[in-house]
Structures are given as structure tokens and as C-alpha cells.
Short mmCIF file of C-alpha atoms in Angstrom, two decimals:
data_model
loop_
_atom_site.label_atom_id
_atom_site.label_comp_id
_atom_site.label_asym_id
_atom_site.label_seq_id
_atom_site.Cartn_x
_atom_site.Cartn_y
_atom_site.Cartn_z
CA UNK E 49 8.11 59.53 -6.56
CA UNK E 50 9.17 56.98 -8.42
CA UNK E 51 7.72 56.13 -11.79
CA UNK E 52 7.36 53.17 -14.36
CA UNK E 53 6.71 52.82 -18.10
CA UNK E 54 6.34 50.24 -19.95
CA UNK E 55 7.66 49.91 -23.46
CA UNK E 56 7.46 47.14 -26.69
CA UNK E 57 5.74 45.61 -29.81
CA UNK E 58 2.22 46.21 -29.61
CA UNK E 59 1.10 43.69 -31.84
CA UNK E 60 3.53 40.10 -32.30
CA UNK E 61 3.14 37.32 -34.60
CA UNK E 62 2.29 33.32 -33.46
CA UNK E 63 5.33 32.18 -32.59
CA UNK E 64 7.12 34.81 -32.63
CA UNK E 65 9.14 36.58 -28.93
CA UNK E 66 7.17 39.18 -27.29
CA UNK E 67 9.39 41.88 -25.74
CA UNK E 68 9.00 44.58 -22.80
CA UNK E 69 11.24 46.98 -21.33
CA UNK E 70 10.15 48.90 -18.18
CA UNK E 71 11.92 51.60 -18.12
CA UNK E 72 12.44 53.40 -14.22
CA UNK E 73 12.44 57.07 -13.02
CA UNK E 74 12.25 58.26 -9.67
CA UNK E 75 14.53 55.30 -8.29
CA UNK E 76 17.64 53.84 -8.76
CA UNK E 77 16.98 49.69 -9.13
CA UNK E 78 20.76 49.35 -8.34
CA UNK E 79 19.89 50.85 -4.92
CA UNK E 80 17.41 47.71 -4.36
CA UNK E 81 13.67 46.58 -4.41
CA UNK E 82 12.05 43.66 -6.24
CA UNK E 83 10.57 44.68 -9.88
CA UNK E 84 7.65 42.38 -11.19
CA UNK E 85 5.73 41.47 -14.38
CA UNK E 86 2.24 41.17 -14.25
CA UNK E 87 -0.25 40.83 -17.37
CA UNK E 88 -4.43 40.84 -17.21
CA UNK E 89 -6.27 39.53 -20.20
CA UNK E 90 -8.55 41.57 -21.37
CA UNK E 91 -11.41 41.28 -19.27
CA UNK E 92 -9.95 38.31 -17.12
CA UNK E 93 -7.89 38.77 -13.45
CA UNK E 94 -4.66 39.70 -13.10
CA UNK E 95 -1.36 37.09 -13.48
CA UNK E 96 1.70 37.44 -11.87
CA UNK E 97 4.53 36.48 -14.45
CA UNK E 98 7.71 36.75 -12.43
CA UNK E 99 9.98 39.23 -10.62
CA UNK E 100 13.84 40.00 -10.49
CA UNK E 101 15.85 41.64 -8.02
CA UNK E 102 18.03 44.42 -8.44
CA UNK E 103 21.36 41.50 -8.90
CA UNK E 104 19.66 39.76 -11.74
CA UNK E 105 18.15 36.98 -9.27
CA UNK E 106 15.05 35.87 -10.88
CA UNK E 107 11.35 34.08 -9.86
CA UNK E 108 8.93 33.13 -12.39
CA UNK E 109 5.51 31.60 -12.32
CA UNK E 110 5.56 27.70 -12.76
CA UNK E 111 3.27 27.99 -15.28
CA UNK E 112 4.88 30.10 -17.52
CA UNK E 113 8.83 29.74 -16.71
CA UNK E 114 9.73 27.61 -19.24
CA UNK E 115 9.11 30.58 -21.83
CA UNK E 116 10.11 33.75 -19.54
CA UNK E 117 12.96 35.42 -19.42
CA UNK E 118 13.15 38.59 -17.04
CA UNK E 119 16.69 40.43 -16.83
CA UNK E 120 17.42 43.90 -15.36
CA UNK E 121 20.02 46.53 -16.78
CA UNK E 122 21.20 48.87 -13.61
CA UNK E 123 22.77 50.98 -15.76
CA UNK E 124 19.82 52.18 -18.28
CA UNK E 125 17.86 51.71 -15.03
CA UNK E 126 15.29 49.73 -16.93
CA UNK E 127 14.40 45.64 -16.68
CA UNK E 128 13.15 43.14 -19.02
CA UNK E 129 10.29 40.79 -20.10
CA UNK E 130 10.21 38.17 -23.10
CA UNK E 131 7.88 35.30 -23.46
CA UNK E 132 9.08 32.97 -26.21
CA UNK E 133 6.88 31.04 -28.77
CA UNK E 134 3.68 33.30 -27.89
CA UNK E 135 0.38 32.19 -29.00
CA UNK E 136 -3.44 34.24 -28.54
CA UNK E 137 -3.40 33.41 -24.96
CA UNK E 138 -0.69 35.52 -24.55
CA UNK E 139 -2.99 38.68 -25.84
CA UNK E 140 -2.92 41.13 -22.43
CA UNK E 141 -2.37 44.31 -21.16
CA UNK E 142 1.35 44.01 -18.98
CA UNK E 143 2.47 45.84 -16.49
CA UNK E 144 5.11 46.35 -14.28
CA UNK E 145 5.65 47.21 -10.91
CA UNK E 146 7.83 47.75 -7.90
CA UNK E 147 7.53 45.75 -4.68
CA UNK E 148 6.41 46.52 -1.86
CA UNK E 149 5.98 44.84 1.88
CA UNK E 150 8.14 42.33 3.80
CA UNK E 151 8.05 39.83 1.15
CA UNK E 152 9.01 42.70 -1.46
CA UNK E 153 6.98 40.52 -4.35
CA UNK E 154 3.78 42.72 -3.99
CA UNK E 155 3.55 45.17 -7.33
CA UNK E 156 3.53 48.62 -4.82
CA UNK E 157 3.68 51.20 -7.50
CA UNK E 158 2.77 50.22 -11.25
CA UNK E 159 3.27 51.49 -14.73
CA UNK E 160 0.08 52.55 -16.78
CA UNK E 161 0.35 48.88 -18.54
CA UNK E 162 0.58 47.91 -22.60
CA UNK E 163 -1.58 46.37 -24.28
CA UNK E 164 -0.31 43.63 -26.23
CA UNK E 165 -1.64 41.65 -29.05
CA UNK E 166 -0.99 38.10 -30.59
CA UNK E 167 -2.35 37.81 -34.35
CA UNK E 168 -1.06 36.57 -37.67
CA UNK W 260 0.15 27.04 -8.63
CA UNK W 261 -4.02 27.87 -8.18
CA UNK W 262 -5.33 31.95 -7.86
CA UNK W 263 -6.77 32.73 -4.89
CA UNK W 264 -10.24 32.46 -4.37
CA UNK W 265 -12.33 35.50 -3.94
CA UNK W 266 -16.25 36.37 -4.62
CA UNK W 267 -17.12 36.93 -8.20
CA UNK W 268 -18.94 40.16 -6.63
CA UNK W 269 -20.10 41.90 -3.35
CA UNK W 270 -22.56 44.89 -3.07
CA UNK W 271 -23.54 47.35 -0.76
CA UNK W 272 -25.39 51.15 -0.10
CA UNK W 273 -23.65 53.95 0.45
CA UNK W 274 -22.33 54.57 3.59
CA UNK W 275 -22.40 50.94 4.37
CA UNK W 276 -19.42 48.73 5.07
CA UNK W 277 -18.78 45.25 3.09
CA UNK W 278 -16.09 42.24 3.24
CA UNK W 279 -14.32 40.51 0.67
CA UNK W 280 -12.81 37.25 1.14
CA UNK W 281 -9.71 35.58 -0.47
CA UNK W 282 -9.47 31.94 0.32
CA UNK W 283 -5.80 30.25 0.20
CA UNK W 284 -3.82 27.69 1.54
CA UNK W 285 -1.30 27.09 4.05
CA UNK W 286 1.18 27.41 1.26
CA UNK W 287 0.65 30.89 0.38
CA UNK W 288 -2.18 33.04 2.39
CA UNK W 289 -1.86 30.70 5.50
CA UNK W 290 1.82 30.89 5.53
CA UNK W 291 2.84 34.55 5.64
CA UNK W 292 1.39 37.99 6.72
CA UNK W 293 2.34 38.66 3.16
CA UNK W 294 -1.21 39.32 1.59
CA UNK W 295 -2.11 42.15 -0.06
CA UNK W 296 -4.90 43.93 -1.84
CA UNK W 297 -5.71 45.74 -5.04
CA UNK W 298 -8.16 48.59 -5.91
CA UNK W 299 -8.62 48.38 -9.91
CA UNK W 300 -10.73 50.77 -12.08
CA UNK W 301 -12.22 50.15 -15.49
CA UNK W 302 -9.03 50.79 -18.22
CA UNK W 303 -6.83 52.25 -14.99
CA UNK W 304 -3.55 50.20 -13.11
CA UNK W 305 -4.51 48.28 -10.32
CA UNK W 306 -3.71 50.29 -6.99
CA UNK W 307 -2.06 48.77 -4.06
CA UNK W 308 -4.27 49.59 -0.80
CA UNK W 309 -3.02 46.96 2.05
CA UNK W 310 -0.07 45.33 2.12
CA UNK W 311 1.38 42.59 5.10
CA UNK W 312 -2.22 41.68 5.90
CA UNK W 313 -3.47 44.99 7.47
CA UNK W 314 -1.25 48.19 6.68
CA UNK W 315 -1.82 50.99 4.30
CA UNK W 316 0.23 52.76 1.87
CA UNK W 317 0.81 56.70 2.54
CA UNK W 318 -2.72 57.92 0.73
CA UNK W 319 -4.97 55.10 1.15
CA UNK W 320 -8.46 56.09 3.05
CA UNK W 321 -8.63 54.41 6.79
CA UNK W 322 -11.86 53.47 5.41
CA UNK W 323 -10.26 50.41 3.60
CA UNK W 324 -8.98 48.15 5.87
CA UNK W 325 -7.27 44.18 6.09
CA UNK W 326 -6.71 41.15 8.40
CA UNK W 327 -6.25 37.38 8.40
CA UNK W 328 -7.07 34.01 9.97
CA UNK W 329 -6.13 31.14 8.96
CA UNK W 330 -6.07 30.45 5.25
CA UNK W 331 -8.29 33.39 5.12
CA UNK W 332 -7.47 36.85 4.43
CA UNK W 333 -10.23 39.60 4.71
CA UNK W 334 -10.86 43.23 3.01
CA UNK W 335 -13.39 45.31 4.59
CA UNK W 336 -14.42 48.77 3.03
CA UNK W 337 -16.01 50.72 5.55
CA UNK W 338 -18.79 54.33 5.10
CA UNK W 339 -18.91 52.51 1.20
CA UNK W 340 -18.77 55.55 -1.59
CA UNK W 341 -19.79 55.63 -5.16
CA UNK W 342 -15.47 55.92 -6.14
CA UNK W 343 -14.92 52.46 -4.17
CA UNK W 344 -16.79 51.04 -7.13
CA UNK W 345 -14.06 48.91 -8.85
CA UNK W 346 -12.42 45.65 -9.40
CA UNK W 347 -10.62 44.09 -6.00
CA UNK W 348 -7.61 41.37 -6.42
CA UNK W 349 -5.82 39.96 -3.38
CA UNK W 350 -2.35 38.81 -3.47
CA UNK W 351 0.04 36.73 -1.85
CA UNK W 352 3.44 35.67 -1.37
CA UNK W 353 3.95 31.50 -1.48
CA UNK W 354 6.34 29.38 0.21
CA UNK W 355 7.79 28.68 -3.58
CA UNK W 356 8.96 32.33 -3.75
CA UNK W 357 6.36 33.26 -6.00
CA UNK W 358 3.56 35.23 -6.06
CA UNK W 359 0.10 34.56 -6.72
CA UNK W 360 -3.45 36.92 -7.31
CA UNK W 361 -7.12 36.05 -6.49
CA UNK W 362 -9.81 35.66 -9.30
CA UNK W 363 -10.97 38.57 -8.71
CA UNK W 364 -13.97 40.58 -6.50
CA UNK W 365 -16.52 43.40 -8.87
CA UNK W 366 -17.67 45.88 -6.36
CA UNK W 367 -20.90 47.20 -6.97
CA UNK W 368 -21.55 50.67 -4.94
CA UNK W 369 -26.07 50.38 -4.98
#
């Protein structure tokens, strides 16, 4: 069964780069699959940020790709979020996720999510 | 790109069954069976319980169940029970190669 956790800074300055590793067990990525990034204000919907595949290929939202960067590393079998110059509206719980389906973009099995704070 | 558009909420007795919309375009919902849905409790993960339009992961109760026309994509919870009380997001893949969610659907089990 394979198994996701997500991993960073709970609490990052204005400004400042707000980092997330999701860390894989269960599953080799190298082996394939689309792996996602997907954050939920608190008490708003959910927002998908982007996903990579298991080359490095990458998809972001429009919205927010001029400030993502996702990145995968086969051999610690974990992949990577960062969101540059991060402000309060930034302040949400992210998860990631595994995809499922023929497009392979929909999140199919999840971490627990981490909640993450923007303040001075 | 916009969310999807779903019901702010949807109700129903016990034992009951209900439908939840999610409202696209021809660039996303429209243009794929590639719509999904999302089961999400208070503080929990959301849960994937359709995928493509209508199928269900290993687990997920034949009571939940999907389909499409059009723009339109469809959840219907069938025999409603107290646990199907929750949060429900749609999903779908976009001719961009993104992805995009629906606002969002609050379940209310009466």
C-alpha cells in the first residue's frame, strides 16, 4: 500500500520560500505515476498547485506557476514543493498525492496534509 | 483557470439517495471522462471515491456512484448514512494539462 508524508517549515516568514518534501513508501516513483500538490485554506476548497511525473516533467496551475517549483528525487524516493515570495494567502494545509485514472492528474491516494502558516 | 461549480450544500434522510452537481466547461468536465470525486471529513484527507466519470476505487461503497453529460458531471449517494456526512469536491482534468477542483458541496445527513 503505498504511503505519503508530507514534510517542511510549519510556520514561514512574508516573503520568505515555503518548502515541502513528500516523502514516498510503498512505491517506487521511478517505476511511474503522476505525484501532485494540492493545498486547502483553512476552511476554503481545495487547490490544485501542480504535478510532476516520475522524469521531472512538470504542470502547474496558471495561477500560481510563476512562483512554483515542483522537482522529484527518484533516488530518496521523495518530490518537491516551493512557492517563492509567499504572503498570508499562502496560509493552508498541503498535501500530496498520487494519481490516479486515465488522465493520471487525479490525487488517488494522499498524505495526512501540513499545515502551513505565513506570519511575521 | 475557474473551479468547478458545485452546490454550496445538499441534504437528505437517512436511507435516502441525493445528487451533487459539478458544472464545467467544454475545456475541462466536457472534454474528458476524466472527472473525479472527493469524500472529505472535518480535519481528515480528502478521499478519492470515483474516478473517469463513474468507477470506484477497491473499498469504496456501490452506494456512491458517478456519470456525465455534457459539461455536467453528477455524484449520486444512494441508502444516505449518518458517515456520508462530509465535504464533496469534484475534479477534473483540462485540455491545458492541468487540473482543476469544484468549490465545494457540505453534505448534511438529516
Amino acid at each position: 500500500q503505498v504511503q505519503l508524508q508530507e514534510s517542511g517549515p510549519g510556520l514561514v516568514k512574508p516573503s520568505e520560500t515555503l518548502s515541502l518534501t513528500c516523502t514516498v513508501s510503498g512505491y517506487s516513483i521511478s517505476s511511474g505515476y503522476y505525484w501532485g500538490w494540492i493545498r486547502q485554506p483553512p476552511g476554503k476548497g481545495l487547490e490544485w498547485i501542480g504535478t510532476v511525473y516520475h522524469d521531472g516533467t512538470t504542470y502547474r496551475n496558471p495561477s500560481l506557476k510563476s512562483r512554483v517549483t515542483i522537482s522529484v528525487d527518484t533516488s530518496k524516493n521523495q518530490f518537491s514543493l516551493k512557492v517563492t515570495s509567499v504572503t498570508a494567502a499562502d496560509t493552508a494545509v498541503y498535501y500530496c498525492a498520487r494519481g490516479a485514472g486515465g488522465s493520471g492528474f487525479s490525487p488517488g491516494y494522499w498524505g495526512q496534509g501540513t499545515l502551513v502558516t505565513v506570519s511575521p | 483557470q475557474s473551479a468547478l461549480t458545485q452546490p454550496a450544500s445538499v441534504s437528505g434522510s437517512p436511507g435516502q439517495s441525493i445528487t451533487i452537481s459539478c458544472t464545467g466547461t467544454s475545456s475541462d468536465v466536457g472534454a474528458y471522462n476524466y472527472v473525479s470525486w472527493y469524500q472529505q471529513h472535518p480535519a481528515k484527507a480528502p478521499k478519492l471515491m470515483i474516478y473517469d466519470v463513474s468507477n470506484r476505487p477497491s473499498g469504496v461503497s456501490n452506494r456512491f456512484s458517478g456519470s456525465k453529460s455534457g459539461n455536467t458531471a453528477s455524484l449520486t449517494i444512494s441508502g444516505l448514512q449518518a458517515e456520508d456526512e462530509a465535504d464533496y469536491y469534484c475534479g477534473s482534468y483540462t485540455t491545458s494539462i492541468t487540473y482543476v477542483f469544484g468549490t465545494g458541496t457540505k453534505v448534511t445527513v438529516l
